[in-house]
Short mmCIF file of C-alpha atoms in Angstrom, two decimals:
data_model
loop_
_atom_site.label_atom_id
_atom_site.label_comp_id
_atom_site.label_asym_id
_atom_site.label_seq_id
_atom_site.Cartn_x
_atom_site.Cartn_y
_atom_site.Cartn_z
CA MET A 896 154.34 134.14 -58.73
CA ALA A 897 153.40 136.32 -55.87
CA ARG A 898 154.74 133.67 -53.34
CA GLU A 899 158.44 134.08 -55.72
CA GLU A 900 158.22 137.83 -55.13
CA ALA A 901 157.65 137.72 -51.33
CA ALA A 902 160.56 135.43 -51.29
CA ALA A 903 162.63 137.30 -52.91
CA SER A 904 161.39 139.85 -50.60
CA VAL A 905 162.96 138.40 -47.23
CA GLN A 906 166.07 137.72 -49.19
CA GLU A 907 166.51 140.73 -50.54
CA GLY A 908 165.16 142.70 -47.50
CA GLY A 909 165.23 140.67 -44.81
CA GLU A 910 168.76 140.42 -44.51
CA ARG A 911 169.36 143.33 -42.95
CA ARG A 912 167.29 142.06 -39.72
CA ARG A 913 168.23 139.18 -37.64
CA ARG A 914 166.23 136.24 -38.03
CA SER A 915 165.03 133.14 -36.07
CA GLY A 916 165.55 129.43 -37.60
CA VAL A 917 167.19 126.25 -38.37
CA GLU A 918 170.69 126.75 -39.81
CA VAL A 919 173.30 123.97 -41.19
CA LEU A 920 176.87 123.91 -39.44
CA VAL A 921 179.02 122.36 -43.19
CA SER A 922 182.36 123.37 -41.74
CA GLN A 923 182.09 122.29 -38.58
CA ASP A 924 184.26 119.46 -36.82
CA THR A 925 182.33 116.83 -34.77
CA SER A 926 183.57 114.14 -32.71
CA GLY A 927 182.70 111.29 -35.08
CA PRO A 928 181.20 110.83 -38.46
CA PRO A 929 177.84 111.94 -38.69
CA PRO A 930 175.20 109.15 -38.41
CA HIS A 931 172.89 107.61 -41.63
CA CYS A 932 169.44 107.92 -42.64
CA PRO A 933 168.00 106.09 -46.07
CA HIS A 934 169.72 108.98 -48.19
CA GLY A 935 173.23 108.73 -46.50
CA PRO A 936 174.94 110.73 -44.18
CA THR A 937 172.96 113.27 -42.31
CA LEU A 938 173.56 117.05 -42.09
CA LEU A 939 174.18 118.72 -38.39
CA PHE A 940 171.76 121.85 -37.70
CA VAL A 941 171.72 124.49 -34.61
CA LYS A 942 168.56 126.15 -33.44
CA VAL A 943 169.48 129.85 -33.89
CA ASN A 944 167.22 132.49 -31.97
CA GLN A 945 168.40 136.52 -33.46
CA GLY A 946 171.61 135.34 -34.63
CA LYS A 947 172.78 133.44 -31.02
CA GLU A 948 172.64 129.92 -31.41
CA GLU A 949 170.95 127.54 -28.69
CA ALA A 950 173.20 124.96 -26.80
CA ARG A 951 172.20 122.14 -28.62
CA ARG A 952 172.63 121.15 -31.86
CA PHE A 953 171.07 117.83 -33.91
CA TYR A 954 171.26 115.66 -36.75
CA ALA A 955 168.51 115.56 -39.75
CA CYS A 956 168.30 114.30 -43.28
CA SER A 957 170.52 116.20 -45.57
CA ALA A 958 167.76 115.59 -48.33
CA CYS A 959 164.20 115.88 -46.87
CA ARG A 960 163.39 118.89 -45.17
CA ASP A 961 159.98 117.79 -44.10
CA ARG A 962 160.03 115.21 -41.24
CA LYS A 963 156.91 113.36 -43.09
CA ASP A 964 159.42 112.31 -45.92
CA CYS A 965 162.16 111.56 -43.68
CA ASN A 966 161.81 111.40 -39.58
CA PHE A 967 165.40 111.12 -38.71
CA PHE A 968 166.01 112.90 -35.39
CA GLN A 969 168.82 112.32 -33.15
CA TRP A 970 170.94 115.41 -30.75
CA GLU A 971 174.55 115.90 -31.62
CA ASP A 972 175.71 114.54 -27.53
CA GLU A 973 173.00 111.51 -27.86
CA LYS A 974 174.42 107.85 -27.29
CA LEU A 975 172.41 105.14 -28.62
CA SER A 976 172.76 101.65 -27.25
CA GLU A 977 173.73 99.04 -29.41
CA ALA A 978 170.14 97.61 -29.99
CA ARG A 979 168.99 100.99 -31.71
CA LEU A 980 172.01 101.08 -34.24
CA ALA A 981 171.36 97.73 -35.29
CA ALA A 982 167.65 98.94 -35.67
CA ARG A 983 168.57 101.66 -37.56
CA GLU A 984 171.09 100.40 -39.78
CA ILE A 985 168.40 97.37 -40.99
CA TYR A 986 165.54 100.14 -41.54
CA ASN A 987 168.35 101.94 -43.81
CA ARG A 988 168.90 99.01 -45.75
CA ARG A 989 165.36 98.25 -46.46
CA CYS A 990 164.80 101.41 -47.50
CA GLN A 991 167.36 100.67 -50.64
CA PRO A 992 165.83 99.82 -54.04
CA LEU A 993 165.03 96.17 -53.99
CA LEU A 994 167.56 95.25 -56.72
CA SER A 995 171.43 96.95 -57.63
CA HIS A 996 172.44 98.69 -60.14
CA LYS A 997 174.22 95.59 -61.72
CA GLN A 998 170.67 93.39 -60.97
CA TYR A 999 168.73 96.57 -63.21
CA VAL A 1000 170.99 96.52 -66.35
CA GLU A 1001 170.98 92.74 -66.44
CA ARG A 1002 167.35 93.04 -66.55
CA TYR A 1003 167.54 95.96 -69.06
CA TRP A 1004 169.60 93.63 -71.44
CA LYS A 1005 167.00 90.88 -71.43
CA PHE A 1006 164.22 93.28 -71.75
CA ILE A 1007 165.58 94.68 -74.75
CA GLU A 1008 165.98 91.09 -76.38
CA LEU A 1009 162.38 90.76 -76.06
CA PRO A 1010 160.22 91.22 -79.11
CA LEU A 1011 158.26 94.21 -79.49
CA SER A 1012 154.92 92.50 -77.67
CA GLN A 1013 156.44 91.26 -74.66
CA ARG A 1014 157.92 94.66 -73.83
CA LYS A 1015 155.81 96.19 -70.75
CA PHE A 1016 156.26 98.94 -68.29
CA CYS A 1017 153.93 98.99 -65.15
CA ARG A 1018 153.08 102.82 -64.87
CA ARG A 1019 152.17 102.17 -60.87
CA CYS A 1020 155.51 100.25 -60.00
CA GLN A 1021 157.77 102.72 -62.43
CA GLN A 1022 159.37 99.34 -63.52
CA LEU A 1023 160.24 97.73 -66.89
CA LEU A 1024 158.60 94.30 -66.85
CA LEU A 1025 159.97 90.79 -67.91
CA PRO A 1026 157.56 87.54 -68.46
CA ASP A 1027 158.46 86.26 -65.37
CA ASP A 1028 156.74 89.67 -63.58
CA TRP A 1029 153.80 90.09 -65.72
CA GLY A 1030 151.68 88.15 -62.77
CA LYS A 1031 152.61 90.49 -60.19
CA HIS A 1032 151.02 93.76 -62.24
CA CYS A 1033 148.22 92.05 -63.97
CA ASP A 1034 145.68 94.53 -62.10
CA HIS A 1035 148.12 97.34 -62.39
CA GLN A 1036 148.36 99.58 -65.50
CA VAL A 1037 150.60 98.88 -67.87
CA LEU A 1038 152.23 100.13 -71.35
CA CYS A 1039 152.97 97.59 -73.88
CA ASP A 1040 154.95 97.83 -76.64
CA ILE A 1041 157.64 99.47 -75.36
CA SER A 1042 159.85 100.95 -78.28
CA ILE A 1043 163.55 101.27 -78.20
CA ALA A 1044 163.16 105.13 -79.11
CA GLN A 1045 161.37 105.11 -75.42
CA LEU A 1046 163.84 103.48 -73.57
CA LYS A 1047 165.88 106.41 -74.80
CA ARG A 1048 163.77 108.86 -72.90
CA PRO A 1049 163.10 107.57 -69.88
CA SER A 1050 162.31 110.82 -68.46
CA GLN A 1051 158.97 110.63 -70.51
CA LEU A 1052 158.47 106.93 -69.13
CA LEU A 1053 159.02 107.93 -65.64
CA TYR A 1054 156.60 109.78 -63.08
CA PRO A 1055 158.55 113.25 -62.00
CA LEU A 1056 159.13 112.98 -58.19
CA GLU A 1057 157.20 116.38 -57.53
CA ASN A 1058 157.76 116.63 -53.63
CA LYS A 1059 159.31 120.40 -53.54
CA LYS A 1060 161.09 119.64 -50.05
CA THR A 1061 162.56 116.60 -51.01
CA ASN A 1062 162.97 116.00 -54.93
CA ALA A 1063 161.39 118.41 -56.77
CA GLN A 1064 161.79 116.73 -60.30
CA TYR A 1065 160.91 119.01 -62.59
CA LEU A 1066 162.17 118.78 -66.13
CA PHE A 1067 163.46 121.09 -68.59
CA THR A 1068 161.41 121.95 -72.02
CA ASP A 1069 162.95 121.02 -75.04
CA ARG A 1070 163.65 124.67 -75.77
CA SER A 1071 165.75 125.14 -72.83
CA CYS A 1072 167.02 121.82 -72.89
CA GLN A 1073 168.22 122.55 -76.64
CA PHE A 1074 169.55 125.61 -75.82
CA LEU A 1075 171.64 124.49 -72.71
CA LEU A 1076 173.55 121.49 -75.18
CA ASP A 1077 173.96 123.98 -78.25
CA LEU A 1078 175.41 126.43 -75.55
CA ILE A 1079 177.62 123.64 -74.49
CA SER A 1080 178.57 122.91 -77.91
CA THR A 1081 179.70 126.10 -78.55
CA LEU A 1082 181.82 127.00 -75.71
CA GLY A 1083 183.97 123.68 -76.67
CA PHE A 1084 182.72 121.47 -73.85
CA ARG A 1085 182.88 117.53 -74.75
CA LYS A 1086 182.12 116.18 -71.32
CA VAL A 1087 178.89 117.04 -68.96
CA LEU A 1088 178.82 116.14 -65.63
CA CYS A 1089 174.81 115.89 -65.27
CA VAL A 1090 174.31 116.65 -61.31
CA GLY A 1091 170.58 116.29 -60.83
CA THR A 1092 169.34 117.26 -64.82
CA PRO A 1093 167.99 114.21 -66.13
CA ARG A 1094 166.63 115.54 -69.00
CA LEU A 1095 170.01 116.66 -70.24
CA HIS A 1096 172.04 113.76 -69.98
CA GLU A 1097 169.25 112.15 -71.96
CA LEU A 1098 169.65 114.41 -74.85
CA ILE A 1099 173.34 114.50 -75.14
CA ARG A 1100 172.36 110.72 -75.40
CA LEU A 1101 170.44 110.89 -78.12
CA LYS A 1102 172.26 113.16 -79.88
CA ALA A 1103 175.45 110.81 -79.79
CA SER A 1104 173.53 107.79 -80.99
CA GLY A 1105 171.72 109.85 -84.05
CA ASP A 1106 174.82 112.25 -84.61
CA LYS A 1107 177.98 110.77 -85.39
CA GLU A 1108 179.52 113.91 -85.72
CA SER A 1109 178.62 114.52 -81.70
CA ASP A 1110 181.24 113.85 -79.58
CA VAL A 1111 179.94 114.71 -76.24
CA LYS A 1112 179.35 112.56 -73.42
CA SER A 1113 177.84 113.12 -70.28
CA LEU A 1114 177.37 111.17 -66.89
CA LEU A 1115 174.14 111.44 -64.54
CA LEU A 1116 174.44 111.37 -61.12
CA ASP A 1117 170.50 111.53 -59.43
CA ILE A 1118 168.45 110.70 -56.29
CA ASP A 1119 166.29 108.94 -58.16
CA PHE A 1120 166.99 105.61 -58.46
CA ARG A 1121 164.96 104.55 -60.79
CA TYR A 1122 167.30 105.57 -63.91
CA SER A 1123 169.31 102.46 -62.76
CA GLN A 1124 166.85 100.33 -65.06
CA PHE A 1125 167.64 102.79 -67.94
CA TYR A 1126 171.89 102.95 -67.78
CA THR A 1127 174.66 101.15 -67.01
CA GLU A 1128 177.34 102.07 -64.13
CA GLU A 1129 179.21 103.93 -66.46
CA SER A 1130 176.62 106.46 -67.83
CA PHE A 1131 174.34 107.01 -64.35
CA CYS A 1132 175.02 106.95 -60.71
CA HIS A 1133 172.80 106.82 -57.74
CA TYR A 1134 173.36 110.01 -55.72
CA ASN A 1135 172.77 112.47 -53.19
CA MET A 1136 173.97 116.09 -53.88
CA PHE A 1137 173.28 117.46 -50.87
CA ASN A 1138 175.94 115.31 -48.70
CA HIS A 1139 178.05 113.98 -51.83
CA HIS A 1140 177.19 110.59 -50.86
CA PHE A 1141 177.39 108.00 -53.55
CA PHE A 1142 174.95 105.02 -52.77
CA ASP A 1143 176.90 102.59 -54.53
CA GLY A 1144 179.66 103.48 -52.46
CA LYS A 1145 183.35 103.58 -53.84
CA ALA A 1146 182.87 102.22 -57.42
CA ALA A 1147 180.59 104.61 -58.56
CA LEU A 1148 182.67 107.50 -56.55
CA GLU A 1149 185.86 106.17 -58.77
CA ILE A 1150 183.41 106.56 -62.00
CA CYS A 1151 182.98 109.85 -61.26
CA ARG A 1152 186.26 110.54 -60.31
CA LYS A 1153 187.23 109.25 -63.21
CA PHE A 1154 185.10 111.16 -65.40
CA LEU A 1155 186.18 114.36 -64.33
CA LYS A 1156 189.69 113.11 -64.69
CA GLU A 1157 189.56 112.15 -68.23
CA ASP A 1158 191.74 113.95 -70.53
CA LYS A 1159 193.39 115.55 -67.34
CA GLY A 1160 189.69 117.06 -67.42
CA VAL A 1161 190.05 119.31 -70.50
CA GLY A 1162 186.06 120.06 -72.17
CA LEU A 1163 184.18 119.54 -68.93
CA ILE A 1164 181.28 120.92 -67.42
CA LEU A 1165 179.32 120.81 -63.90
CA VAL A 1166 175.88 121.51 -64.86
CA THR A 1167 173.39 120.96 -61.89
CA ASP A 1168 169.43 121.91 -60.96
CA PRO A 1169 169.21 121.23 -57.30
CA PRO A 1170 165.35 121.29 -55.91
CA PHE A 1171 164.84 124.96 -55.05
CA GLY A 1172 164.09 123.98 -51.37
CA GLY A 1173 167.48 122.63 -50.96
CA LEU A 1174 169.85 124.40 -48.44
CA VAL A 1175 172.55 126.38 -50.79
CA GLU A 1176 174.83 125.95 -48.28
CA SER A 1177 175.34 121.87 -48.11
CA LEU A 1178 174.79 122.58 -52.15
CA ALA A 1179 178.14 124.90 -52.24
CA VAL A 1180 179.99 122.49 -50.45
CA THR A 1181 179.41 119.46 -52.89
CA PHE A 1182 180.41 121.93 -55.54
CA ARG A 1183 183.72 122.41 -54.18
CA LYS A 1184 184.35 119.21 -53.71
CA PHE A 1185 183.47 118.52 -57.44
CA MET A 1186 185.96 121.44 -58.25
CA ASP A 1187 188.37 119.89 -56.05
CA MET A 1188 188.42 116.41 -57.42
CA TRP A 1189 188.59 117.92 -61.01
CA ARG A 1190 191.74 120.38 -60.14
CA GLU A 1191 193.56 117.03 -59.01
CA GLU A 1192 194.66 116.81 -62.33
CA GLN A 1193 195.44 120.23 -63.23
CA SER A 1194 198.99 121.33 -63.33
CA PRO A 1195 200.45 123.66 -60.88
CA ASP A 1196 200.18 126.73 -63.40
CA ASN A 1197 196.61 125.71 -63.43
CA ASN A 1198 195.28 125.54 -60.06
CA SER A 1199 193.94 128.73 -59.50
CA LYS A 1200 191.31 128.01 -62.69
CA GLU A 1201 187.57 126.80 -61.35
CA LEU A 1202 185.59 123.72 -62.56
CA PRO A 1203 183.40 125.37 -65.07
CA LEU A 1204 179.82 125.17 -63.78
CA PHE A 1205 176.22 126.16 -64.69
CA TRP A 1206 174.26 126.29 -61.53
CA ILE A 1207 169.93 126.48 -62.40
CA PHE A 1208 168.33 128.28 -59.65
CA PRO A 1209 165.70 131.28 -59.06
CA TYR A 1210 167.39 134.19 -59.40
CA PHE A 1211 166.71 135.30 -55.55
CA PHE A 1212 168.94 133.34 -54.26
CA GLU A 1213 171.78 134.94 -56.21
CA SER A 1214 173.54 136.88 -52.87
CA ARG A 1215 173.55 133.24 -51.40
CA ILE A 1216 175.52 131.72 -54.20
CA LEU A 1217 177.78 134.68 -54.44
CA GLN A 1218 178.44 134.77 -50.76
CA PHE A 1219 180.37 131.10 -51.31
CA PHE A 1220 180.90 131.27 -55.34
CA PRO A 1221 182.23 135.16 -55.91
CA SER A 1222 183.30 134.42 -59.56
CA PHE A 1223 179.49 133.68 -60.48
CA SER A 1224 177.41 135.73 -62.41
CA MET A 1225 173.41 135.21 -63.42
CA LEU A 1226 172.89 135.27 -66.68
CA ASP A 1227 169.33 136.59 -67.78
CA TYR A 1228 168.18 133.72 -69.48
CA GLN A 1229 164.65 131.98 -68.30
CA VAL A 1230 165.32 128.77 -67.68
CA ASP A 1231 161.35 126.87 -67.86
CA TYR A 1232 160.17 123.60 -67.11
CA ASP A 1233 157.38 120.67 -68.78
CA ASN A 1234 155.94 119.99 -65.58
CA HIS A 1235 155.50 123.37 -63.69
CA ALA A 1236 152.83 125.24 -63.95
CA LEU A 1237 154.46 129.29 -63.17
CA TYR A 1238 157.78 128.45 -64.85
CA LYS A 1239 157.18 128.59 -68.55
CA HIS A 1240 158.62 130.45 -71.36
CA GLY A 1241 156.82 133.15 -72.71
CA LYS A 1242 154.68 134.54 -70.03
CA THR A 1243 155.14 138.29 -69.29
CA GLY A 1244 155.24 140.86 -66.24
CA ARG A 1245 155.58 138.28 -62.53
CA LYS A 1246 154.10 135.48 -64.25
CA GLN A 1247 157.69 134.77 -66.06
CA SER A 1248 159.65 132.13 -64.70
CA PRO A 1249 162.34 133.32 -62.03
CA VAL A 1250 165.10 130.78 -63.12
CA ARG A 1251 168.21 131.42 -63.99
CA ILE A 1252 171.88 130.01 -64.59
CA PHE A 1253 174.23 130.97 -62.32
CA THR A 1254 177.90 130.44 -63.84
CA ASN A 1255 181.63 130.85 -63.59
CA ILE A 1256 182.17 131.10 -67.38
CA PRO A 1257 182.63 134.93 -68.07
CA PRO A 1258 178.83 136.63 -69.42
CA ASN A 1259 180.49 138.08 -72.61
CA LYS A 1260 181.29 134.50 -74.03
CA ILE A 1261 177.52 133.33 -73.33
CA ILE A 1262 175.45 134.39 -76.76
CA LEU A 1263 171.56 134.63 -75.56
CA PRO A 1264 168.96 133.94 -78.49
CA ALA A 1265 168.01 137.28 -80.13
CA GLU A 1266 164.64 135.51 -81.62
CA GLU A 1267 163.39 135.18 -77.79
CA GLY A 1268 164.22 139.27 -77.24
CA TYR A 1269 167.97 138.68 -75.75
CA ARG A 1270 170.45 141.46 -76.92
CA PHE A 1271 173.93 142.56 -75.80
CA CYS A 1272 174.63 145.46 -73.83
CA ALA A 1273 177.54 146.85 -74.93
CA ILE A 1274 178.34 148.61 -71.38
CA CYS A 1275 178.12 145.91 -69.54
CA GLN A 1276 179.31 143.44 -71.88
CA ARG A 1277 176.69 140.85 -71.91
CA TYR A 1278 173.45 139.45 -72.90
CA VAL A 1279 170.40 141.07 -71.43
CA SER A 1280 166.34 140.37 -71.47
CA SER A 1281 164.55 142.62 -73.84
CA GLU A 1282 163.11 144.99 -70.31
CA ASN A 1283 166.22 145.11 -68.84
CA GLN A 1284 166.88 148.62 -69.38
CA HIS A 1285 170.57 149.76 -68.60
CA CYS A 1286 170.54 152.44 -65.39
CA GLU A 1287 173.12 154.96 -65.57
CA ILE A 1288 173.45 155.90 -62.64
CA CYS A 1289 173.95 152.43 -61.06
CA ASN A 1290 175.76 151.74 -64.75
CA SER A 1291 174.60 148.54 -65.04
CA CYS A 1292 171.68 146.54 -66.25
CA THR A 1293 170.03 146.13 -63.00
CA SER A 1294 166.61 144.12 -63.49
CA LYS A 1295 166.56 140.40 -62.36
CA ASP A 1296 162.94 139.16 -63.11
CA GLY A 1297 162.22 139.98 -66.87
CA ARG A 1298 160.73 143.70 -65.55
CA ARG A 1299 162.02 146.91 -66.10
CA TRP A 1300 163.04 148.08 -62.62
CA LYS A 1301 163.03 151.55 -61.32
CA HIS A 1302 166.15 153.71 -59.30
CA CYS A 1303 165.72 154.66 -56.23
CA LEU A 1304 167.51 157.36 -54.74
CA LEU A 1305 167.03 156.98 -51.36
CA CYS A 1306 168.36 153.77 -51.36
CA LYS A 1307 171.03 154.24 -54.22
CA LYS A 1308 169.95 151.28 -56.03
CA CYS A 1309 167.41 149.96 -58.81
CA VAL A 1310 164.42 148.16 -57.52
CA LYS A 1311 161.85 146.18 -58.59
CA PRO A 1312 159.03 147.98 -59.75
CA SER A 1313 155.90 146.98 -57.59
CA TRP A 1314 158.53 148.14 -54.78
CA ILE A 1315 158.39 151.33 -52.75
CA HIS A 1316 160.52 153.16 -50.31
CA CYS A 1317 159.44 152.59 -46.33
CA SER A 1318 160.35 155.67 -44.34
CA ILE A 1319 159.74 153.28 -41.20
CA CYS A 1320 162.30 149.88 -42.53
CA ASN A 1321 164.47 153.23 -44.37
CA TYR A 1322 164.49 150.40 -47.60
CA CYS A 1323 162.19 149.63 -50.50
CA ALA A 1324 159.83 146.63 -50.42
CA LEU A 1325 156.42 145.28 -51.14
CA PRO A 1326 153.45 147.71 -50.01
CA ASN A 1327 152.23 145.14 -47.68
CA HIS A 1328 155.15 143.89 -46.15
CA SER A 1329 155.69 143.48 -42.11
CA CYS A 1330 157.62 146.59 -40.85
CA ALA A 1331 161.12 146.25 -39.31
CA GLY A 1332 159.81 148.91 -36.63
CA ALA A 1333 156.76 147.22 -35.85
CA LYS A 1334 158.65 143.80 -35.13
CA ASP A 1335 159.74 145.14 -31.78
CA GLY A 1336 156.83 146.96 -30.99
CA CYS A 1337 152.62 145.63 -30.92
CA PHE A 1338 151.90 143.24 -33.64
CA ILE A 1339 148.00 144.87 -34.26
CA CYS A 1340 148.49 148.37 -34.75
CA GLY A 1341 152.48 148.85 -35.44
CA GLU A 1342 152.69 150.88 -32.90
CA ALA A 1343 156.50 150.62 -31.20
CA ASP A 1344 155.89 152.10 -27.50
CA HIS A 1345 153.29 149.01 -26.30
CA LYS A 1346 153.10 144.96 -26.98
CA ARG A 1347 150.55 143.31 -28.41
CA THR A 1348 148.52 142.50 -24.71
CA LEU A 1349 148.43 145.94 -24.04
CA CYS A 1350 147.07 147.24 -27.30
CA PRO A 1351 143.80 149.36 -27.03
CA HIS A 1352 142.33 147.75 -29.82
CA PHE A 1353 143.45 143.96 -29.08
CA SER A 1354 139.61 142.35 -27.44
CA THR A 1355 140.62 140.15 -24.13
CA PRO A 1356 137.08 138.83 -24.31
CA LYS A 1357 137.97 137.15 -27.55
CA ARG A 1358 140.80 135.64 -26.15
CA ALA A 1359 139.27 134.51 -23.72
CA ASN A 1360 136.20 132.58 -25.18
CA LYS A 1361 139.36 131.41 -27.40
CA ALA A 1362 141.15 129.86 -24.79
CA VAL A 1363 137.39 128.14 -23.49
CA ARG A 1364 136.52 126.69 -27.06
CA LYS A 1365 140.54 125.27 -27.30
CA GLN A 1366 139.73 123.53 -23.37
CA LYS A 1367 136.27 122.25 -24.53
CA GLN A 1368 137.75 120.86 -27.64
CA LYS A 1369 140.58 119.11 -25.99
CA LYS A 1370 138.67 117.62 -23.10
CA SER A 1371 135.86 116.63 -26.03
CA LYS A 1372 139.28 115.02 -28.02
CA MET A 1373 140.30 113.40 -24.61
CA LYS A 1374 136.91 111.49 -23.97
CA MET A 1375 136.84 110.49 -27.69
CA GLU A 1376 139.94 109.05 -27.56
CA THR A 1377 139.26 107.22 -24.54
CA THR A 1378 136.20 105.73 -26.16
CA LYS A 1379 138.10 104.55 -29.64
CA GLY A 1380 140.41 103.02 -26.60
CA GLN A 1381 137.82 100.72 -25.60
CA SER A 1382 136.68 99.78 -28.77
CA VAL A 1383 139.31 99.91 -31.44
CA ASN A 1384 138.43 100.69 -35.49
CA HIS A 1385 139.95 97.69 -37.26
CA ALA A 1386 139.44 99.59 -40.62
CA THR A 1387 141.94 102.11 -39.03
CA VAL A 1388 144.12 99.70 -38.25
CA THR A 1389 144.42 97.96 -41.48
CA ARG A 1390 144.81 100.92 -43.01
CA LYS A 1391 147.75 101.55 -41.51
CA LYS A 1392 149.06 98.42 -41.82
CA LYS A 1393 148.60 98.83 -45.56
CA LYS A 1394 150.36 102.31 -45.29
CA LYS A 1395 153.11 100.61 -43.49
CA LYS A 1396 154.15 98.26 -45.76
CA ARG A 1397 154.25 100.52 -48.64
CA GLY A 1398 156.20 102.89 -47.17
CA HIS A 1399 158.72 99.97 -46.90
CA GLN A 1400 158.90 99.35 -50.71
CA TYR A 1401 160.22 102.58 -52.20
CA PRO A 1402 160.39 105.61 -49.24
CA CYS A 1403 163.29 107.29 -50.92
CA SER A 1404 161.44 107.73 -54.30
#
């Protein structure tokens, strides 16, 4: 949790400083539609230095923060030739799943008609196998005797996609998933739009098939196309939440629109669990679009209403979420995950899960389980964790992370117990934080009257020696590359060819 603590410090304390980086321009008018990558329409970004935009803007992938996962890059004013556009279109098509959703569904019906002894699943290819496929997977790890019960729990058959910057497919524990479903039912919702929550969708369908009294329905929207093997077009859409893109086009969009408008949108809630590395700005735009679609069926008297929403995200993004949705509030309930080493229930101190539920439903209507230590604060009119004590000065239960916070009279607010008030920055932060005053002075000693190169503690010989070493390494590397160019390593070329071949199979998964 040290990384979460530092991230929260940057989020809450660092907002006071001007920062450099890259920002997404979600509300900017452009000269035309954005170019597409394998993950759908790209987003427009701009480099920002000390709060000022640099001149040139560019398009990049909406879903992948790492260029290794999707290397799309194009300047906004760049003009591409017809040949390059055609090559890009071919590449994008090649990156899509081998079969359409309809074809996957047809295979599923054939699969369940097979006797139990012939139902097989390839762990390596993450694919249900029909008898005609067995020969291609004979040397792979294959699970046999796949039961109907297993087919109803695809999240346990499929390997989770755990790329934190792209998919981050961390799956709810049974505890958190059951709590969400019980809460949804208690609040009277009968339809759930599951955006990136496959395990909740799974549990809703399981309960509906096993309990005749359960009338809760759900539709899953997820970027993981592998669920096409287990769900029909009416219960799953291959979808990218960062750009509101339906991979199967208008047909999938109409399925979603119909689900939102059914019964005039009464009894519907959206539950979403985005990757924590995702851009809050682009997610907020997406959720606004769902709200607008839902509002189309509302009467003029209800136009001011918002689509009920549960947004599951770390607590240190609270200020960013409230910036886009002022009507939201954060619940104290700690959401935990099966396949995450840190985000587990029952841990104490800084090891507790930082994941919370942000919602536009009034907190006094949401009851948190007393057996897990949650209690009702009569003053705040909401349920809080046992360690979240009411501050008389702030007149609120101020803790965000499950620990008891302390009030700082200088900051005039409650802060984390591990934070101290810094006289240089004039606000509370971690003891080992980088002071704002030191940013304008020396990076070595922290003094404001000189720069790093003029610091008396700065070692010039070390710097010179380091430069010499770098120059020697560069010359040595160039010499080796020249030698390799005369005699290419065949094994390296073979490995590159194999890697390229694998990359064309399922690069989006």
